[in-house]
mmCIF file of C-alpha atoms in Angstrom:
data_model
loop_
_atom_site.group_PDB
_atom_site.id
_atom_site.type_symbol
_atom_site.label_atom_id
_atom_site.label_comp_id
_atom_site.label_asym_id
_atom_site.label_seq_id
_atom_site.Cartn_x
_atom_site.Cartn_y
_atom_site.Cartn_z
ATOM 1 C CA UNK A 26 -6.853 4.551 -17.002
ATOM 2 C CA UNK A 27 -10.195 2.883 -16.156
ATOM 3 C CA UNK A 28 -13.201 3.259 -18.361
ATOM 4 C CA UNK A 29 -16.245 4.965 -16.771
ATOM 5 C CA UNK A 30 -19.199 2.788 -15.822
ATOM 6 C CA UNK A 31 -21.659 2.011 -18.558
ATOM 7 C CA UNK A 32 -25.423 2.204 -17.767
ATOM 8 C CA UNK A 33 -27.516 -0.346 -19.652
ATOM 9 C CA UNK A 34 -31.289 -0.779 -19.796
ATOM 10 C CA UNK A 35 -31.072 -4.139 -21.739
ATOM 11 C CA UNK A 36 -28.749 -6.367 -23.629
ATOM 12 C CA UNK A 37 -29.544 -4.522 -26.770
ATOM 13 C CA UNK A 38 -29.202 -1.013 -25.245
ATOM 14 C CA UNK A 39 -26.093 0.705 -26.624
ATOM 15 C CA UNK A 40 -25.687 2.137 -23.104
ATOM 16 C CA UNK A 41 -24.693 5.461 -21.714
ATOM 17 C CA UNK A 42 -21.318 6.217 -20.121
ATOM 18 C CA UNK A 43 -21.687 7.842 -16.734
ATOM 19 C CA UNK A 44 -19.964 11.157 -16.290
ATOM 20 C CA UNK A 45 -17.467 11.412 -13.476
ATOM 21 C CA UNK A 46 -18.038 14.519 -11.491
ATOM 22 C CA UNK A 47 -15.241 17.071 -11.219
ATOM 23 C CA UNK A 48 -14.953 19.118 -8.015
ATOM 24 C CA UNK A 49 -14.782 22.837 -8.820
ATOM 25 C CA UNK A 50 -14.457 25.983 -6.719
ATOM 26 C CA UNK A 51 -17.655 26.908 -4.900
ATOM 27 C CA UNK A 52 -18.999 23.452 -5.603
ATOM 28 C CA UNK A 53 -21.501 22.406 -2.835
ATOM 29 C CA UNK A 54 -19.740 19.019 -2.886
ATOM 30 C CA UNK A 55 -16.956 20.299 -0.639
ATOM 31 C CA UNK A 56 -14.824 18.511 1.947
ATOM 32 C CA UNK A 57 -17.505 18.816 4.591
ATOM 33 C CA UNK A 58 -19.917 17.119 2.175
ATOM 34 C CA UNK A 59 -17.508 14.352 1.573
ATOM 35 C CA UNK A 60 -16.949 13.943 5.330
ATOM 36 C CA UNK A 61 -20.642 13.650 5.913
ATOM 37 C CA UNK A 62 -21.028 11.126 3.071
ATOM 38 C CA UNK A 63 -18.390 8.905 4.553
ATOM 39 C CA UNK A 64 -19.773 9.293 8.098
ATOM 40 C CA UNK A 65 -23.257 8.377 6.890
ATOM 41 C CA UNK A 66 -21.989 5.452 4.762
ATOM 42 C CA UNK A 67 -18.898 3.988 6.440
ATOM 43 C CA UNK A 68 -19.242 0.908 4.175
ATOM 44 C CA UNK A 69 -17.675 3.150 1.415
ATOM 45 C CA UNK A 70 -14.377 2.906 3.134
ATOM 46 C CA UNK A 71 -12.225 0.046 1.781
ATOM 47 C CA UNK A 72 -10.793 -0.823 5.197
ATOM 48 C CA UNK A 73 -10.666 -4.612 4.678
ATOM 49 C CA UNK A 74 -8.246 -4.052 1.824
ATOM 50 C CA UNK A 75 -5.665 -2.882 4.307
ATOM 51 C CA UNK A 76 -6.284 -5.176 7.420
ATOM 52 C CA UNK A 77 -9.192 -7.205 8.693
ATOM 53 C CA UNK A 78 -8.762 -5.576 12.076
ATOM 54 C CA UNK A 79 -10.308 -2.443 10.594
ATOM 55 C CA UNK A 80 -13.191 -4.242 8.940
ATOM 56 C CA UNK A 81 -16.786 -3.056 9.423
ATOM 57 C CA UNK A 82 -15.886 0.454 10.626
ATOM 58 C CA UNK A 83 -18.398 2.247 12.838
ATOM 59 C CA UNK A 84 -18.339 6.074 12.672
ATOM 60 C CA UNK A 85 -17.740 7.396 16.199
ATOM 61 C CA UNK A 86 -16.943 11.101 15.556
ATOM 62 C CA UNK A 87 -16.610 13.997 13.126
ATOM 63 C CA UNK A 88 -14.248 16.928 13.691
ATOM 64 C CA UNK A 89 -12.899 15.001 16.766
ATOM 65 C CA UNK A 90 -10.851 17.524 18.816
ATOM 66 C CA UNK A 91 -7.181 16.729 19.474
ATOM 67 C CA UNK A 92 -4.223 18.851 20.529
ATOM 68 C CA UNK A 93 -3.002 18.724 16.949
ATOM 69 C CA UNK A 94 -6.324 19.842 15.395
ATOM 70 C CA UNK A 95 -9.609 18.160 14.705
ATOM 71 C CA UNK A 96 -9.767 14.729 13.006
ATOM 72 C CA UNK A 97 -12.119 14.829 9.985
ATOM 73 C CA UNK A 98 -13.723 11.384 10.593
ATOM 74 C CA UNK A 99 -12.944 8.764 13.164
ATOM 75 C CA UNK A 100 -14.034 5.105 13.009
ATOM 76 C CA UNK A 101 -13.770 1.992 15.193
ATOM 77 C CA UNK A 102 -14.241 -1.600 14.201
ATOM 78 C CA UNK A 103 -15.717 -4.225 16.516
ATOM 79 C CA UNK A 104 -12.276 -5.691 16.804
ATOM 80 C CA UNK A 105 -11.007 -2.401 18.154
ATOM 81 C CA UNK A 106 -9.298 -1.226 14.989
ATOM 82 C CA UNK A 107 -9.000 2.547 14.761
ATOM 83 C CA UNK A 108 -9.353 4.337 11.360
ATOM 84 C CA UNK A 109 -8.466 8.012 10.933
ATOM 85 C CA UNK A 110 -9.884 9.540 7.794
ATOM 86 C CA UNK A 111 -8.610 12.838 6.381
ATOM 87 C CA UNK A 112 -10.517 14.199 3.318
ATOM 88 C CA UNK A 113 -8.926 16.244 0.526
ATOM 89 C CA UNK A 114 -10.598 17.337 -2.682
ATOM 90 C CA UNK A 115 -8.751 17.615 -6.066
ATOM 91 C CA UNK A 116 -9.828 21.307 -6.272
ATOM 92 C CA UNK A 117 -7.704 22.059 -3.201
ATOM 93 C CA UNK A 118 -4.180 21.052 -4.367
ATOM 94 C CA UNK A 119 -2.440 23.382 -1.945
ATOM 95 C CA UNK A 120 -3.652 21.231 0.906
ATOM 96 C CA UNK A 121 -2.214 18.053 -0.586
ATOM 97 C CA UNK A 122 1.337 19.092 0.396
ATOM 98 C CA UNK A 123 0.518 18.915 4.093
ATOM 99 C CA UNK A 124 -1.999 16.144 4.386
ATOM 100 C CA UNK A 125 0.450 13.259 5.060
ATOM 101 C CA UNK A 126 2.198 15.183 7.847
ATOM 102 C CA UNK A 127 -1.253 16.243 9.236
ATOM 103 C CA UNK A 128 -2.735 12.750 9.438
ATOM 104 C CA UNK A 129 0.500 11.367 11.050
ATOM 105 C CA UNK A 130 0.322 14.129 13.618
ATOM 106 C CA UNK A 131 -3.112 12.808 14.488
ATOM 107 C CA UNK A 132 -1.690 9.328 14.873
ATOM 108 C CA UNK A 133 0.993 10.614 17.233
ATOM 109 C CA UNK A 134 -1.666 12.304 19.300
ATOM 110 C CA UNK A 135 -3.968 9.275 19.438
ATOM 111 C CA UNK A 136 -1.050 7.053 20.495
ATOM 112 C CA UNK A 137 -0.743 9.168 23.643
ATOM 113 C CA UNK A 138 -4.422 8.655 24.594
ATOM 114 C CA UNK A 139 -5.875 5.987 26.725
ATOM 115 C CA UNK A 140 -9.356 4.418 26.303
ATOM 116 C CA UNK A 141 -11.006 6.966 28.579
ATOM 117 C CA UNK A 142 -9.550 9.905 26.647
ATOM 118 C CA UNK A 143 -10.922 8.392 23.443
ATOM 119 C CA UNK A 144 -14.354 8.055 25.040
ATOM 120 C CA UNK A 145 -14.240 11.702 26.198
ATOM 121 C CA UNK A 146 -13.263 12.959 22.722
ATOM 122 C CA UNK A 147 -16.101 10.992 21.106
ATOM 123 C CA UNK A 148 -18.629 12.330 23.537
ATOM 124 C CA UNK A 149 -17.307 15.890 22.941
ATOM 125 C CA UNK A 150 -17.723 15.358 19.186
ATOM 126 C CA UNK A 151 -21.264 14.047 19.539
ATOM 127 C CA UNK A 152 -22.325 17.009 21.690
ATOM 128 C CA UNK A 153 -20.803 19.528 19.264
ATOM 129 C CA UNK A 154 -22.796 17.903 16.496
ATOM 130 C CA UNK A 155 -25.882 17.970 18.739
ATOM 131 C CA UNK A 156 -26.398 14.273 18.111
ATOM 132 C CA UNK A 157 -29.194 12.457 19.876
ATOM 133 C CA UNK A 158 -29.641 8.789 20.784
ATOM 134 C CA UNK A 159 -26.173 7.043 20.778
ATOM 135 C CA UNK A 160 -23.719 9.800 21.739
ATOM 136 C CA UNK A 161 -20.998 7.891 23.779
ATOM 137 C CA UNK A 162 -18.408 5.651 22.244
ATOM 138 C CA UNK A 163 -19.898 2.474 23.731
ATOM 139 C CA UNK A 164 -23.484 3.401 22.716
ATOM 140 C CA UNK A 165 -22.317 3.868 19.166
ATOM 141 C CA UNK A 166 -20.474 0.511 19.165
ATOM 142 C CA UNK A 167 -23.137 -1.534 20.918
ATOM 143 C CA UNK A 168 -25.111 -2.768 17.816
ATOM 144 C CA UNK A 169 -21.943 -3.831 15.992
ATOM 145 C CA UNK A 170 -20.604 -5.635 19.036
ATOM 146 C CA UNK A 171 -23.942 -7.424 19.470
ATOM 147 C CA UNK A 172 -23.892 -8.504 15.865
ATOM 148 C CA UNK A 173 -20.411 -9.885 16.134
ATOM 149 C CA UNK A 174 -21.107 -11.483 19.503
ATOM 150 C CA UNK A 175 -18.240 -9.662 21.195
ATOM 151 C CA UNK A 176 -18.289 -8.744 24.891
ATOM 152 C CA UNK A 177 -17.721 -5.087 25.795
ATOM 153 C CA UNK A 178 -14.655 -5.740 27.942
ATOM 154 C CA UNK A 179 -12.860 -7.473 25.040
ATOM 155 C CA UNK A 180 -13.598 -4.518 22.731
ATOM 156 C CA UNK A 181 -12.296 -2.173 25.442
ATOM 157 C CA UNK A 182 -9.069 -4.159 25.793
ATOM 158 C CA UNK A 183 -8.537 -4.364 22.008
ATOM 159 C CA UNK A 184 -9.080 -0.652 21.531
ATOM 160 C CA UNK A 185 -6.752 0.206 24.422
ATOM 161 C CA UNK A 186 -4.078 -2.067 22.894
ATOM 162 C CA UNK A 187 -4.313 -0.412 19.452
ATOM 163 C CA UNK A 188 -4.064 3.073 21.091
ATOM 164 C CA UNK A 189 -0.977 2.141 23.086
ATOM 165 C CA UNK A 190 0.778 0.478 20.049
ATOM 166 C CA UNK A 191 -0.174 3.231 17.597
ATOM 167 C CA UNK A 192 -1.747 0.625 15.357
ATOM 168 C CA UNK A 193 -4.067 2.768 13.193
ATOM 169 C CA UNK A 194 -5.305 2.827 9.664
ATOM 170 C CA UNK A 195 -4.638 6.393 8.420
ATOM 171 C CA UNK A 196 -6.770 6.926 5.306
ATOM 172 C CA UNK A 197 -6.534 9.904 3.040
ATOM 173 C CA UNK A 198 -9.694 10.114 0.999
ATOM 174 C CA UNK A 199 -10.655 12.376 -1.941
ATOM 175 C CA UNK A 200 -12.723 12.551 -5.121
ATOM 176 C CA UNK A 201 -9.296 12.334 -6.745
ATOM 177 C CA UNK A 202 -6.102 11.848 -4.790
ATOM 178 C CA UNK A 203 -3.012 13.586 -6.149
ATOM 179 C CA UNK A 204 -0.291 11.171 -7.032
ATOM 180 C CA UNK A 205 2.184 13.616 -5.386
ATOM 181 C CA UNK A 206 0.755 12.759 -1.993
ATOM 182 C CA UNK A 207 2.446 9.387 -2.275
ATOM 183 C CA UNK A 208 5.772 11.183 -2.593
ATOM 184 C CA UNK A 209 5.352 13.201 0.572
ATOM 185 C CA UNK A 210 6.801 10.500 2.734
ATOM 186 C CA UNK A 211 9.296 12.313 4.899
ATOM 187 C CA UNK A 212 6.628 12.607 7.599
ATOM 188 C CA UNK A 213 6.330 8.819 7.782
ATOM 189 C CA UNK A 214 9.900 8.533 9.175
ATOM 190 C CA UNK A 215 9.008 10.999 11.920
ATOM 191 C CA UNK A 216 6.886 8.345 13.644
ATOM 192 C CA UNK A 217 9.023 5.165 13.580
ATOM 193 C CA UNK A 218 7.523 3.797 16.913
ATOM 194 C CA UNK A 219 3.919 3.620 15.564
ATOM 195 C CA UNK A 220 2.553 0.661 13.769
ATOM 196 C CA UNK A 221 0.257 2.530 11.443
ATOM 197 C CA UNK A 222 -0.822 1.720 7.845
ATOM 198 C CA UNK A 223 -1.300 4.788 5.607
ATOM 199 C CA UNK A 224 -3.721 4.397 2.720
ATOM 200 C CA UNK A 225 -4.811 6.559 -0.228
ATOM 201 C CA UNK A 226 -8.373 6.050 -1.470
ATOM 202 C CA UNK A 227 -10.462 7.735 -4.119
ATOM 203 C CA UNK A 228 -14.246 8.043 -4.061
ATOM 204 C CA UNK A 229 -15.160 8.241 -7.764
ATOM 205 C CA UNK A 230 -18.435 10.162 -8.034
ATOM 206 C CA UNK A 231 -20.646 9.555 -11.124
ATOM 207 C CA UNK A 232 -23.739 11.411 -12.105
ATOM 208 C CA UNK A 233 -26.479 8.935 -12.944
ATOM 209 C CA UNK A 234 -29.216 11.319 -14.138
ATOM 210 C CA UNK A 235 -27.699 14.203 -16.217
ATOM 211 C CA UNK A 236 -28.002 17.569 -14.393
ATOM 212 C CA UNK A 237 -29.289 15.951 -11.116
ATOM 213 C CA UNK A 238 -27.390 15.476 -7.798
ATOM 214 C CA UNK A 239 -29.145 12.241 -6.998
ATOM 215 C CA UNK A 240 -28.992 9.379 -7.447
ATOM 216 C CA UNK A 241 -25.132 9.288 -7.181
ATOM 217 C CA UNK A 242 -22.905 6.377 -7.967
ATOM 218 C CA UNK A 243 -19.932 6.227 -5.672
ATOM 219 C CA UNK A 244 -17.000 3.884 -6.481
ATOM 220 C CA UNK A 245 -14.270 3.468 -3.923
ATOM 221 C CA UNK A 246 -10.777 2.570 -5.041
ATOM 222 C CA UNK A 247 -7.502 2.083 -3.134
ATOM 223 C CA UNK A 248 -4.713 3.696 -5.029
ATOM 224 C CA UNK A 249 -1.822 3.349 -2.593
ATOM 225 C CA UNK A 250 -0.799 1.992 0.788
ATOM 226 C CA UNK A 251 2.098 1.848 3.161
ATOM 227 C CA UNK A 252 3.285 -0.763 5.524
ATOM 228 C CA UNK A 253 5.004 0.593 8.588
ATOM 229 C CA UNK A 254 7.821 -1.336 10.148
ATOM 230 C CA UNK A 255 10.284 -0.994 12.938
ATOM 231 C CA UNK A 256 12.835 1.092 11.093
ATOM 232 C CA UNK A 257 11.801 3.313 8.320
ATOM 233 C CA UNK A 258 13.261 3.050 4.789
ATOM 234 C CA UNK A 259 10.802 4.569 2.334
ATOM 235 C CA UNK A 260 10.291 2.956 -1.103
ATOM 236 C CA UNK A 261 8.000 4.435 -3.650
ATOM 237 C CA UNK A 262 6.700 1.961 -6.205
ATOM 238 C CA UNK A 263 4.806 3.092 -9.426
ATOM 239 C CA UNK A 264 2.171 0.981 -11.104
ATOM 240 C CA UNK A 265 0.176 2.463 -14.009
ATOM 241 C CA UNK A 266 1.271 5.869 -12.953
ATOM 242 C CA UNK A 267 -0.209 5.495 -9.484
ATOM 243 C CA UNK A 268 2.461 5.691 -6.781
ATOM 244 C CA UNK A 269 2.339 2.949 -4.162
ATOM 245 C CA UNK A 270 4.415 3.773 -1.069
ATOM 246 C CA UNK A 271 5.811 1.237 1.272
ATOM 247 C CA UNK A 272 7.887 1.841 4.361
ATOM 248 C CA UNK A 273 10.337 -1.062 4.283
ATOM 249 C CA UNK A 274 12.762 -2.249 6.865
ATOM 250 C CA UNK A 275 15.362 -4.934 7.434
ATOM 251 C CA UNK A 276 14.119 -7.883 9.382
ATOM 252 C CA UNK A 277 10.781 -8.065 11.132
ATOM 253 C CA UNK A 278 7.452 -6.796 9.792
ATOM 254 C CA UNK A 279 5.038 -5.245 12.202
ATOM 255 C CA UNK A 280 1.920 -4.886 10.028
ATOM 256 C CA UNK A 281 -0.458 -7.784 9.767
ATOM 257 C CA UNK A 282 -0.790 -9.926 6.714
ATOM 258 C CA UNK A 283 -3.154 -9.294 3.865
ATOM 259 C CA UNK A 284 -6.872 -9.766 4.573
ATOM 260 C CA UNK A 285 -8.298 -13.317 4.112
ATOM 261 C CA UNK A 286 -11.822 -13.786 2.942
ATOM 262 C CA UNK A 287 -13.851 -16.537 4.514
ATOM 263 C CA UNK A 288 -11.640 -16.611 7.694
ATOM 264 C CA UNK A 289 -11.432 -20.072 9.249
ATOM 265 C CA UNK A 290 -8.928 -22.072 11.260
ATOM 266 C CA UNK A 291 -7.342 -23.230 8.013
ATOM 267 C CA UNK A 292 -7.012 -19.664 6.639
ATOM 268 C CA UNK A 293 -5.680 -18.533 10.041
ATOM 269 C CA UNK A 294 -3.011 -21.218 9.915
ATOM 270 C CA UNK A 295 -2.060 -20.186 6.347
ATOM 271 C CA UNK A 296 -1.739 -16.557 7.458
ATOM 272 C CA UNK A 297 0.630 -17.084 10.419
ATOM 273 C CA UNK A 298 4.485 -17.424 10.082
ATOM 274 C CA UNK A 299 5.475 -20.830 8.969
ATOM 275 C CA UNK A 300 7.670 -21.420 11.988
ATOM 276 C CA UNK A 301 4.715 -21.048 14.383
ATOM 277 C CA UNK A 302 2.242 -23.395 12.595
ATOM 278 C CA UNK A 303 3.216 -26.591 14.424
ATOM 279 C CA UNK A 304 3.151 -24.738 17.753
ATOM 280 C CA UNK A 305 -0.376 -23.758 17.112
ATOM 281 C CA UNK A 306 -1.440 -27.257 16.118
ATOM 282 C CA UNK A 307 0.134 -28.681 19.227
ATOM 283 C CA UNK A 308 -1.575 -26.017 21.407
ATOM 284 C CA UNK A 309 -4.916 -26.666 19.784
ATOM 285 C CA UNK A 310 -4.615 -30.413 20.472
ATOM 286 C CA UNK A 311 -3.652 -29.813 24.121
ATOM 287 C CA UNK A 312 -6.508 -27.315 24.567
ATOM 288 C CA UNK A 313 -9.144 -29.705 23.285
ATOM 289 C CA UNK A 314 -7.770 -32.371 25.674
ATOM 290 C CA UNK A 315 -8.784 -30.327 28.667
ATOM 291 C CA UNK A 316 -12.347 -29.743 27.214
ATOM 292 C CA UNK A 317 -11.654 -26.503 25.380
ATOM 293 C CA UNK A 318 -12.983 -25.465 21.982
ATOM 294 C CA UNK A 319 -12.051 -23.035 19.235
ATOM 295 C CA UNK A 320 -14.083 -20.071 17.949
ATOM 296 C CA UNK A 321 -13.434 -17.862 14.941
ATOM 297 C CA UNK A 322 -14.965 -14.462 15.091
ATOM 298 C CA UNK A 323 -13.970 -11.115 13.434
ATOM 299 C CA UNK A 324 -10.733 -12.479 12.018
ATOM 300 C CA UNK A 325 -9.706 -13.727 15.462
ATOM 301 C CA UNK A 326 -9.087 -17.258 16.686
ATOM 302 C CA UNK A 327 -10.243 -17.865 20.220
ATOM 303 C CA UNK A 328 -9.228 -20.659 22.639
ATOM 304 C CA UNK A 329 -12.531 -20.921 24.594
ATOM 305 C CA UNK A 330 -13.723 -23.082 27.529
ATOM 306 C CA UNK A 331 -16.595 -23.426 29.906
ATOM 307 C CA UNK A 332 -15.537 -21.789 33.185
ATOM 308 C CA UNK A 333 -17.502 -20.271 35.982
ATOM 309 C CA UNK A 334 -20.715 -21.110 34.242
ATOM 310 C CA UNK A 335 -19.893 -19.253 30.975
ATOM 311 C CA UNK A 336 -17.936 -19.677 27.830
ATOM 312 C CA UNK A 337 -14.691 -17.775 28.482
ATOM 313 C CA UNK A 338 -12.423 -16.718 25.600
ATOM 314 C CA UNK A 339 -9.118 -17.388 27.271
ATOM 315 C CA UNK A 340 -6.615 -16.793 24.491
ATOM 316 C CA UNK A 341 -7.172 -14.607 21.467
ATOM 317 C CA UNK A 342 -5.013 -14.991 18.376
ATOM 318 C CA UNK A 343 -4.653 -12.864 15.286
ATOM 319 C CA UNK A 344 -2.330 -13.813 12.436
ATOM 320 C CA UNK A 345 0.233 -11.277 13.743
ATOM 321 C CA UNK A 346 -0.324 -11.327 17.563
ATOM 322 C CA UNK A 347 -1.633 -13.195 20.555
ATOM 323 C CA UNK A 348 -2.919 -12.387 24.009
ATOM 324 C CA UNK A 349 -1.773 -13.506 27.506
ATOM 325 C CA UNK A 350 -3.725 -14.156 30.668
ATOM 326 C CA UNK A 351 -4.202 -11.250 33.091
ATOM 327 C CA UNK A 352 -4.616 -11.342 36.823
ATOM 328 C CA UNK A 353 -8.006 -9.736 36.879
ATOM 329 C CA UNK A 354 -9.307 -12.368 34.392
ATOM 330 C CA UNK A 355 -8.228 -15.203 36.611
ATOM 331 C CA UNK A 356 -9.663 -13.496 39.632
ATOM 332 C CA UNK A 357 -13.045 -13.020 37.886
ATOM 333 C CA UNK A 358 -13.146 -16.609 36.658
ATOM 334 C CA UNK A 359 -11.933 -18.502 39.704
ATOM 335 C CA UNK A 360 -11.338 -16.207 42.737
ATOM 336 C CA UNK A 361 -8.269 -18.281 43.409
ATOM 337 C CA UNK A 362 -5.355 -16.000 44.418
ATOM 338 C CA UNK A 363 -2.799 -18.770 43.844
ATOM 339 C CA UNK A 364 -3.460 -19.283 40.169
ATOM 340 C CA UNK A 365 -1.828 -16.090 38.803
ATOM 341 C CA UNK A 366 1.470 -16.484 40.626
ATOM 342 C CA UNK A 367 1.654 -20.080 39.408
ATOM 343 C CA UNK A 368 0.932 -18.835 35.868
ATOM 344 C CA UNK A 369 3.764 -16.335 36.117
ATOM 345 C CA UNK A 370 6.155 -19.065 37.310
ATOM 346 C CA UNK A 371 5.181 -21.296 34.409
ATOM 347 C CA UNK A 372 6.254 -18.433 32.040
ATOM 348 C CA UNK A 373 9.858 -18.353 33.315
ATOM 349 C CA UNK A 374 11.161 -20.151 30.209
ATOM 350 C CA UNK A 375 9.749 -17.342 28.042
ATOM 351 C CA UNK A 376 11.059 -14.023 29.508
ATOM 352 C CA UNK A 377 9.431 -11.871 26.813
ATOM 353 C CA UNK A 378 6.013 -13.361 27.588
ATOM 354 C CA UNK A 379 6.539 -13.165 31.335
ATOM 355 C CA UNK A 380 7.532 -9.488 31.021
ATOM 356 C CA UNK A 381 4.424 -8.656 29.006
ATOM 357 C CA UNK A 382 2.285 -10.206 31.720
ATOM 358 C CA UNK A 383 4.097 -8.389 34.543
ATOM 359 C CA UNK A 384 3.574 -5.060 32.702
ATOM 360 C CA UNK A 385 -0.083 -5.886 32.088
ATOM 361 C CA UNK A 386 0.253 -5.797 28.280
ATOM 362 C CA UNK A 387 -2.476 -7.876 26.776
ATOM 363 C CA UNK A 388 -1.218 -8.392 23.197
ATOM 364 C CA UNK A 389 2.255 -9.648 22.078
ATOM 365 C CA UNK A 390 3.167 -9.345 18.420
ATOM 366 C CA UNK A 391 4.586 -12.451 16.645
ATOM 367 C CA UNK A 392 7.863 -10.553 16.010
ATOM 368 C CA UNK A 393 8.542 -10.532 19.738
ATOM 369 C CA UNK A 394 8.843 -14.316 20.240
ATOM 370 C CA UNK A 395 9.989 -17.544 18.601
ATOM 371 C CA UNK A 396 8.124 -20.936 18.471
ATOM 372 C CA UNK A 397 9.599 -22.012 21.847
ATOM 373 C CA UNK A 398 8.355 -18.957 23.619
ATOM 374 C CA UNK A 399 4.890 -19.197 22.020
ATOM 375 C CA UNK A 400 4.769 -22.945 23.142
ATOM 376 C CA UNK A 401 5.517 -21.740 26.703
ATOM 377 C CA UNK A 402 2.678 -19.158 26.456
ATOM 378 C CA UNK A 403 0.145 -21.770 25.329
ATOM 379 C CA UNK A 404 1.322 -24.425 27.868
ATOM 380 C CA UNK A 405 1.165 -22.022 30.794
ATOM 381 C CA UNK A 406 -2.355 -20.869 29.856
ATOM 382 C CA UNK A 407 -3.527 -24.515 29.266
ATOM 383 C CA UNK A 408 -2.090 -25.695 32.587
ATOM 384 C CA UNK A 409 -3.594 -22.738 34.533
ATOM 385 C CA UNK A 410 -7.031 -23.200 33.069
ATOM 386 C CA UNK A 411 -6.878 -26.990 33.628
ATOM 387 C CA UNK A 412 -6.166 -26.301 37.302
ATOM 388 C CA UNK A 413 -9.073 -23.904 37.460
ATOM 389 C CA UNK A 414 -11.348 -26.439 35.901
ATOM 390 C CA UNK A 415 -10.266 -29.156 38.343
ATOM 391 C CA UNK A 416 -10.987 -26.782 41.269
ATOM 392 C CA UNK A 417 -14.576 -26.190 40.211
#
């Protein structure tokens, strides 16, 4: 059990322990209040502790309508990571029994959406709240994208990829989270095709001035998390009486590795599977030989190059997945109709990669290929871009 914060006025001050607030029936600090707090201050959400793809969440909707009920709070990161927040207060224990199934129902619904449906739901939410100013999804995201230096089309592609893969952060947040929530894992096995992470987080509320609502000290803490994999075998682990749930599976892991602070090329190479490291090093060397460069932004490694008068981010790599080239990209960059068929032909030695390109799937997870297939992916892209450069 953690000690409450100690408020000090000086080194000699004996200090005063802050009192943690307890939610009671008829308390004005209800679930709607907590939702509004998290919507106004998304930095309270400990998303980076789950996956860097969800870092720097931007609130895009409250009470977002879906066919399975309204989502309390919905967030998007500049990298396209989708965070679903469901709030539950300690004073409402009867709701704790259904919250896991409820939030996974939302994940199932979101996984059936495309990017346009998400935009429509966000706009609907904004209008219901009578928001002014930035009401559409892209208007809400524009400042964060500008700060990260990310183009809109890349954000759109990343978000669409997360939707189609069901890669979400499902976060149950409360002033206190019942340990029994972590035991309600049957619902997790009802969605084996989704690559979600389920997290439990507490917002510990402390009264700074006795008897006054403000100022308020809010201390976020992650108390449990799951890792969703291909086939579901639920394990419940206990640490200091706090359950930590993990959905384990034989063989390959779908979820990305733990977040890495100070993300650089070196930390990227440390985070990827060992059998792929040399392939990346060889690909980087070949890329630089054709005049390319590397960029690291928002936990993503980019293979970039000057093409068509602009810096194009040709290949995007995360520690757990990588992109392929798409026909529309090559058309925009070069206008040469022969490049894409040649690119497809160069992928023949890696059927899984070639199939992804034919099906217009942007991202491929590391679990889908070995080092040889990844080498083919890099070589085909490098060869294609070299031909485009030579034709300029």
